[in-house]
Amino acid sequence: MGGKQKTLAILTGTALAAGLTSPAFGSTAAHSPTLHTATTGSGKSVVEWNRELITILSDPKAQPSTVHPTRSFALLQAGEYDAVVSITRAGPAYVFSVSAPRGARADAAADQAAHDVLVALYPAKRAGVDQLLSSQLSAIPNGPGKQAGIGVGSAVARRLISLRSNDGSSAKPPEFRPGDKAGDYRPTPPDFTAPVFTDWGSVKPFVLAGGRQFRPAAPPPVSGAAYATALNEVKSLGSKTSTTRTPDQTAAGKFWAAAPVWNVWNQVTQDLVTSQNASLEKSVKVFARLDLSLADTAITMYDAKYAYRVWRPVTAIRLGGTHYNPRIVGDPNWTPLLPTAPDPSYPGAHGALSQAAATTLAGFYGARHQLAVTSKGVTRTFAGFQDAATEAWLSRIWSGQHTSIDNRAGQQLGTQVADFVARHL
């Protein structure tokens, strides 16, 4: 769990001439007296870089639609984390540390690593990224420590981007062929958009051994009583013209769909780091654990989605008249509150990703931490991270997207991934 950290062995300064010292995830060694920590700064710069990535991703042409945005967040935050830890030796490296001269500035290292990762990922956005780097570095006093930190950050980013260059994320996904049997996923109305992340489950995870590591058990058959109960709940609560959904449930359904859920949880973390004046070391660790968890949750989630290929509620309800389940009464005109995302139903994405985020943040800040979550100018308040995550997955029932079966599987998956990442970082 996030709050149960392993005792951390102390890292050494026995760097290779090229700078790579710890090729294994989380590997540690003894502290070298020649590597002293310089002033590390605050976490405000980490927040600024995270915001910059969200701004970049607001441009739909920033990267191919087949590359999931959680990968970029993981690379950004892992780069900053390993750059800082290379100097402070305050914890295990994510994948490696590089040699750092005495007095190297960790804040300069984090800024340079963030810059170089984003430039590598989004070369067309270089002007804005360069401007942010100039602003951040101008606040750090000039001197050998600053230059040494810049060198560390650059080396980390270069090696990290190289390490992930063949992770499968750039592969062209295979064309999806819909099934025609009861329960088989097929594109959904109104646009019947073809699914995009058909092969994302094959991408190499950041921390997990493989996309199948936490694949949930197969869902119950669509012909059974359990599925009928879950689907009938969505049919009632998730309809665009529902008379059983409350006004607040309608508001929640629209709230959690207004922005990508990974953006929302990163913005929650921005607020936490800012409001608590977190140190640089604390900030890079919180963001790294959050975004590595989200990235690996996305990979395992898509592995399961395309292993089981379960149809969406809108398809199941509209085809209820085919009598695949006697407990379901079909409605060929049923329409969900919100348009359905173009991918299979099981497990639910909001359940998986929000649970991973809530588990991670509760490990740092406590289960009952009061928080306000803002999306597209609307704010909702919660008594704890789990309360927010629970509403996130319930919102998918209220908006007609998922059944409770999907959501429970997503919650389980997100918890398992977040716990695994926390044990390794």
XYZ file of C-alpha atoms in Angstrom:
425
model
C 0.000 0.000 0.000
C 1.037 3.608 -0.489
C 1.416 4.231 3.254
C 3.443 1.100 3.893
C 6.770 1.906 2.311
C 9.635 -0.489 2.365
C 12.737 0.430 4.321
C 14.864 2.088 1.714
C 18.469 1.062 1.274
C 20.732 4.013 0.458
C 22.076 4.503 -3.025
C 25.725 4.760 -4.000
C 27.606 7.101 -6.217
C 29.339 4.328 -8.155
C 28.038 5.614 -11.457
C 29.209 4.366 -14.773
C 31.131 6.869 -16.834
C 28.069 7.326 -19.021
C 25.959 7.962 -15.960
C 23.810 4.822 -15.622
C 24.053 3.162 -12.208
C 20.847 1.321 -11.324
C 19.435 -0.586 -14.314
C 16.906 -2.546 -12.270
C 13.668 -1.032 -11.045
C 14.007 0.294 -7.520
C 17.557 -1.004 -7.098
C 19.593 0.586 -4.333
C 23.141 0.636 -2.992
C 25.218 2.326 -0.294
C 25.547 6.118 -0.051
C 28.759 7.673 -1.333
C 30.090 10.580 0.763
C 31.032 12.399 -2.469
C 27.373 12.906 -3.369
C 25.892 15.590 -1.178
C 22.401 16.954 -1.660
C 22.002 20.587 -2.651
C 18.884 22.618 -1.883
C 16.065 20.747 -3.589
C 13.410 23.453 -3.832
C 9.636 23.194 -3.637
C 7.140 21.134 -5.569
C 5.686 24.131 -7.401
C 7.811 23.492 -10.481
C 6.550 19.894 -10.625
C 2.999 21.217 -10.691
C 3.873 23.633 -13.486
C 5.288 20.876 -15.662
C 2.258 18.703 -15.016
C 0.009 21.589 -16.057
C 2.089 22.102 -19.180
C 1.478 18.508 -20.233
C -2.271 18.879 -19.717
C -2.158 22.015 -21.865
C -0.258 20.182 -24.591
C -2.737 17.308 -24.556
C -5.643 19.714 -24.963
C -4.554 19.878 -28.602
C -6.068 16.752 -30.211
C -3.305 16.815 -32.827
C -0.502 16.780 -30.262
C 0.037 13.041 -30.620
C -1.448 10.083 -32.513
C -4.897 9.073 -31.303
C -3.571 5.534 -30.816
C -1.144 6.622 -28.050
C -2.796 6.764 -24.646
C -2.094 10.017 -22.753
C -1.295 8.204 -19.494
C 1.992 7.097 -21.077
C 3.108 10.725 -21.401
C 2.251 11.509 -17.779
C 4.220 8.468 -16.626
C 7.275 9.450 -18.665
C 7.185 13.053 -17.450
C 6.861 12.167 -13.785
C 9.280 9.233 -13.882
C 11.863 11.511 -15.490
C 11.527 14.147 -12.803
C 11.574 11.538 -10.056
C 14.709 9.748 -11.236
C 16.462 13.073 -11.853
C 15.817 14.177 -8.271
C 16.653 10.828 -6.691
C 19.896 10.655 -8.683
C 21.025 13.649 -6.619
C 19.237 13.326 -3.276
C 19.511 9.534 -2.938
C 16.314 9.835 -0.882
C 14.726 6.681 -2.255
C 15.011 3.925 -4.834
C 15.304 4.944 -8.453
C 12.389 4.110 -10.718
C 14.683 2.461 -13.283
C 18.109 4.054 -12.920
C 20.120 6.853 -11.388
C 22.923 8.795 -13.017
C 26.155 10.123 -11.584
C 25.788 13.510 -9.898
C 28.646 15.812 -8.866
C 28.827 17.197 -5.365
C 26.353 20.069 -4.881
C 24.232 19.344 -7.958
C 20.854 21.070 -7.794
C 17.936 18.654 -7.747
C 15.462 21.348 -8.769
C 17.458 22.141 -11.905
C 17.653 18.416 -12.646
C 13.879 17.999 -12.355
C 13.195 20.989 -14.609
C 15.605 19.863 -17.286
C 14.331 16.279 -17.224
C 10.723 17.475 -17.562
C 11.637 19.763 -20.427
C 13.581 17.131 -22.323
C 10.893 14.486 -21.934
C 8.200 16.816 -23.253
C 10.342 18.011 -26.156
C 11.061 14.398 -27.096
C 7.364 13.521 -26.968
C 6.019 16.731 -28.521
C 8.690 18.425 -30.664
C 6.062 20.670 -32.275
C 5.362 22.174 -28.822
C 8.981 23.028 -28.153
C 8.537 26.817 -28.059
C 6.191 26.737 -25.085
C 8.227 24.056 -23.326
C 11.442 26.034 -23.821
C 9.762 29.115 -22.386
C 8.669 27.262 -19.255
C 12.168 25.853 -18.750
C 13.694 29.314 -19.042
C 11.262 30.629 -16.449
C 11.936 27.782 -14.028
C 15.711 27.844 -14.348
C 15.862 31.619 -13.984
C 14.680 31.206 -10.386
C 17.691 29.013 -9.549
C 20.989 30.795 -8.779
C 23.644 30.354 -11.444
C 26.651 28.267 -10.576
C 28.260 24.821 -10.850
C 25.424 23.204 -8.882
C 22.801 24.446 -11.312
C 24.782 23.305 -14.335
C 25.431 19.924 -12.748
C 21.721 19.509 -12.074
C 20.899 20.392 -15.666
C 23.311 17.693 -16.818
C 21.713 15.100 -14.548
C 18.201 15.928 -15.754
C 19.251 15.765 -19.385
C 20.940 12.389 -18.932
C 17.916 10.900 -17.153
C 15.463 12.095 -19.784
C 17.614 10.828 -22.628
C 17.947 7.368 -21.133
C 14.291 7.162 -20.112
C 13.024 8.078 -23.592
C 15.439 5.567 -25.111
C 14.288 2.874 -22.700
C 10.644 3.349 -23.720
C 11.256 3.795 -27.446
C 10.350 0.171 -28.193
C 7.582 -0.361 -25.647
C 4.946 -1.114 -28.284
C 3.127 2.201 -27.964
C 3.880 3.246 -31.554
C 2.662 0.010 -33.129
C -0.316 0.303 -35.440
C -3.252 -1.349 -33.655
C -4.971 -4.144 -35.555
C -8.316 -3.429 -37.145
C -11.137 -4.388 -34.814
C -13.618 -6.962 -36.060
C -16.893 -6.867 -34.111
C -18.628 -10.074 -33.068
C -22.224 -10.951 -33.774
C -23.095 -13.161 -30.804
C -24.950 -12.040 -27.693
C -22.489 -10.213 -25.454
C -19.952 -9.461 -28.210
C -18.759 -5.865 -28.366
C -19.617 -3.844 -31.430
C -19.341 -0.078 -32.136
C -22.047 2.008 -30.497
C -24.460 4.739 -31.576
C -24.728 7.493 -32.535
C -21.493 7.524 -34.548
C -20.495 3.828 -34.350
C -16.854 4.881 -33.977
C -14.288 2.127 -34.376
C -12.298 1.376 -31.210
C -8.783 2.786 -31.018
C -6.811 1.112 -28.208
C -7.340 -2.428 -29.433
C -3.723 -3.405 -28.769
C -2.823 -1.092 -25.866
C -2.881 -4.068 -23.508
C 0.248 -5.307 -25.311
C 2.261 -2.176 -24.480
C 5.079 -2.846 -22.033
C 3.983 -1.667 -18.565
C 6.101 0.766 -16.578
C 6.181 -1.262 -13.364
C 4.120 -4.415 -13.848
C 5.580 -7.497 -15.497
C 2.918 -7.544 -18.221
C -0.547 -6.380 -19.171
C -2.127 -9.649 -18.032
C -0.717 -9.470 -14.504
C -3.963 -8.327 -12.877
C -6.468 -9.367 -15.532
C -9.828 -9.799 -13.735
C -11.788 -13.026 -13.940
C -14.236 -13.417 -16.796
C -17.520 -11.534 -16.301
C -20.772 -13.446 -15.744
C -22.602 -14.520 -18.911
C -25.018 -12.015 -20.439
C -27.683 -14.718 -20.327
C -27.597 -14.951 -16.535
C -29.435 -13.324 -13.634
C -26.432 -11.304 -12.391
C -26.015 -9.595 -15.731
C -29.729 -8.903 -16.056
C -29.824 -7.234 -12.641
C -26.824 -5.041 -13.482
C -28.093 -4.113 -16.941
C -31.599 -3.287 -15.748
C -30.057 -0.875 -13.238
C -28.313 0.961 -16.084
C -31.458 0.852 -18.199
C -33.354 2.698 -15.466
C -30.712 5.076 -14.100
C -28.620 5.678 -17.202
C -31.288 6.559 -19.738
C -31.233 10.019 -21.256
C -34.880 10.372 -20.180
C -34.551 8.571 -16.834
C -37.161 9.367 -14.186
C -35.309 7.439 -11.449
C -31.972 9.270 -11.647
C -31.735 12.228 -9.258
C -30.624 15.706 -10.374
C -27.387 15.285 -8.425
C -26.700 11.945 -10.108
C -27.230 13.615 -13.471
C -24.799 16.355 -12.471
C -22.234 13.779 -11.316
C -22.587 11.800 -14.524
C -21.799 14.880 -16.596
C -19.081 16.069 -14.205
C -16.931 12.935 -14.408
C -17.286 12.815 -18.203
C -16.388 16.475 -18.809
C -12.609 15.911 -18.891
C -10.296 12.898 -19.173
C -10.327 11.222 -15.784
C -6.504 11.026 -15.649
C -6.395 14.818 -16.084
C -8.827 15.241 -13.210
C -6.741 13.151 -10.816
C -3.527 14.905 -11.837
C -5.228 18.226 -11.115
C -6.341 16.909 -7.722
C -2.689 16.113 -7.045
C -1.612 19.562 -8.209
C -3.935 21.079 -5.604
C -2.633 18.775 -2.863
C 1.011 19.552 -3.578
C 0.337 23.292 -3.821
C -1.887 23.606 -0.751
C 0.561 21.703 1.445
C 3.679 23.453 0.115
C 5.181 20.055 -0.562
C 8.910 19.713 -1.023
C 10.394 18.801 -4.376
C 11.248 15.320 -3.123
C 7.692 14.678 -1.888
C 6.117 16.132 -5.022
C 8.067 14.076 -7.531
C 7.321 10.927 -5.562
C 3.569 11.585 -5.327
C 3.260 12.395 -9.023
C 5.494 9.501 -10.104
C 3.543 6.953 -8.106
C 0.221 8.399 -9.306
C 1.060 8.471 -12.996
C 2.943 5.190 -13.136
C -0.134 3.631 -11.514
C -2.486 5.290 -14.001
C -0.350 4.274 -16.983
C -0.117 0.634 -15.926
C -3.800 0.572 -15.009
C -4.636 1.756 -18.533
C -2.511 -1.016 -20.022
C -4.011 -3.769 -17.864
C -7.506 -2.374 -18.360
C -7.234 -2.517 -22.140
C -5.715 -5.975 -21.941
C -8.877 -7.136 -20.169
C -11.280 -5.145 -22.345
C -10.038 -6.816 -25.518
C -9.606 -10.220 -23.914
C -13.318 -10.335 -22.996
C -14.834 -7.900 -25.562
C -18.099 -7.346 -23.680
C -20.726 -5.236 -25.387
C -21.830 -1.897 -23.955
C -25.145 -1.356 -22.145
C -26.637 0.575 -25.072
C -26.098 -2.433 -27.339
C -27.379 -4.902 -24.763
C -30.545 -2.913 -24.065
C -31.360 -2.220 -27.708
C -30.914 -5.915 -28.537
C -32.900 -7.119 -25.550
C -35.694 -8.095 -27.909
C -33.515 -10.895 -29.309
C -34.284 -12.774 -26.077
C -30.701 -13.591 -25.155
C -31.816 -13.106 -21.542
C -35.461 -13.596 -20.478
C -34.986 -11.153 -17.565
C -34.229 -8.244 -19.906
C -36.908 -6.360 -21.834
C -35.388 -4.747 -24.879
C -35.829 -1.148 -25.961
C -34.533 -0.468 -29.502
C -34.735 3.291 -28.908
C -32.956 3.406 -25.543
C -30.324 6.154 -25.417
C -27.817 6.764 -22.612
C -27.470 10.124 -20.878
C -24.068 10.564 -22.578
C -22.525 9.088 -25.736
C -20.720 5.805 -25.161
C -16.936 5.599 -25.383
C -15.646 3.472 -28.282
C -14.304 0.429 -26.478
C -15.631 -2.704 -24.730
C -17.437 -2.434 -21.416
C -15.539 -4.758 -19.052
C -13.754 -3.606 -16.933
C -14.835 0.014 -16.484
C -12.188 2.665 -17.134
C -13.408 5.215 -14.587
C -13.584 2.516 -11.940
C -10.066 1.295 -12.669
C -8.293 4.626 -13.129
C -10.059 6.463 -10.306
C -9.467 3.592 -7.909
C -5.766 3.535 -8.795
C -5.543 7.282 -8.178
C -7.520 7.209 -4.928
C -5.484 4.298 -3.558
C -2.248 6.075 -4.405
C -3.219 9.439 -2.910
C -4.714 7.901 0.241
C -1.347 6.255 0.827
C 0.273 9.688 1.006
C -2.442 11.873 2.524
C -4.725 9.537 4.465
C -8.054 7.968 3.610
C -10.244 10.740 5.034
C -8.548 13.725 3.473
C -11.072 16.423 2.560
C -10.811 17.406 -1.073
C -12.478 19.465 -3.748
C -12.410 18.153 -7.305
C -12.834 20.646 -10.132
C -13.532 19.812 -13.773
C -14.429 22.323 -16.488
C -15.208 25.002 -13.907
C -17.471 22.808 -11.758
C -16.395 21.713 -8.267
C -17.609 18.778 -6.195
C -16.416 18.111 -2.650
C -15.648 14.804 -0.936
C -14.716 13.567 2.520
C -11.998 11.311 1.165
C -10.305 9.972 -1.941
C -12.382 6.814 -1.958
C -15.598 8.840 -1.890
C -14.468 10.653 -5.032
C -13.426 7.432 -6.767
C -16.709 5.746 -5.865
C -18.717 8.606 -7.317
C -16.561 8.466 -10.440
C -17.497 4.866 -11.159
C -21.119 5.268 -10.080
C -21.351 8.158 -12.512
C -20.808 5.695 -15.330
C -23.992 3.864 -14.349
C -25.873 7.161 -14.085
C -24.649 8.214 -17.542
C -25.508 4.847 -19.135
C -21.932 3.763 -19.851
C -21.215 0.781 -17.615
C -22.800 -1.833 -15.383
C -21.844 -2.421 -11.767
C -20.123 -5.601 -12.961
C -17.752 -3.501 -15.087
C -17.144 -1.110 -12.236
C -16.349 -3.723 -9.605
C -13.786 -5.327 -11.894
C -12.262 -1.917 -12.576
C -12.044 -1.091 -8.879
C -10.280 -4.357 -8.152
C -7.827 -3.869 -10.987
C -7.005 -0.274 -10.042
C -6.394 -1.199 -6.417
C -4.090 -4.065 -7.340
C -2.010 -1.971 -9.716
C -1.669 0.952 -7.296
C -0.660 -1.345 -4.439
C 1.929 -3.046 -6.629
C 3.449 0.252 -7.777
C 3.557 1.542 -4.183
C 5.555 -1.506 -3.094
C 8.162 -0.741 -5.750
C 8.498 3.056 -5.514
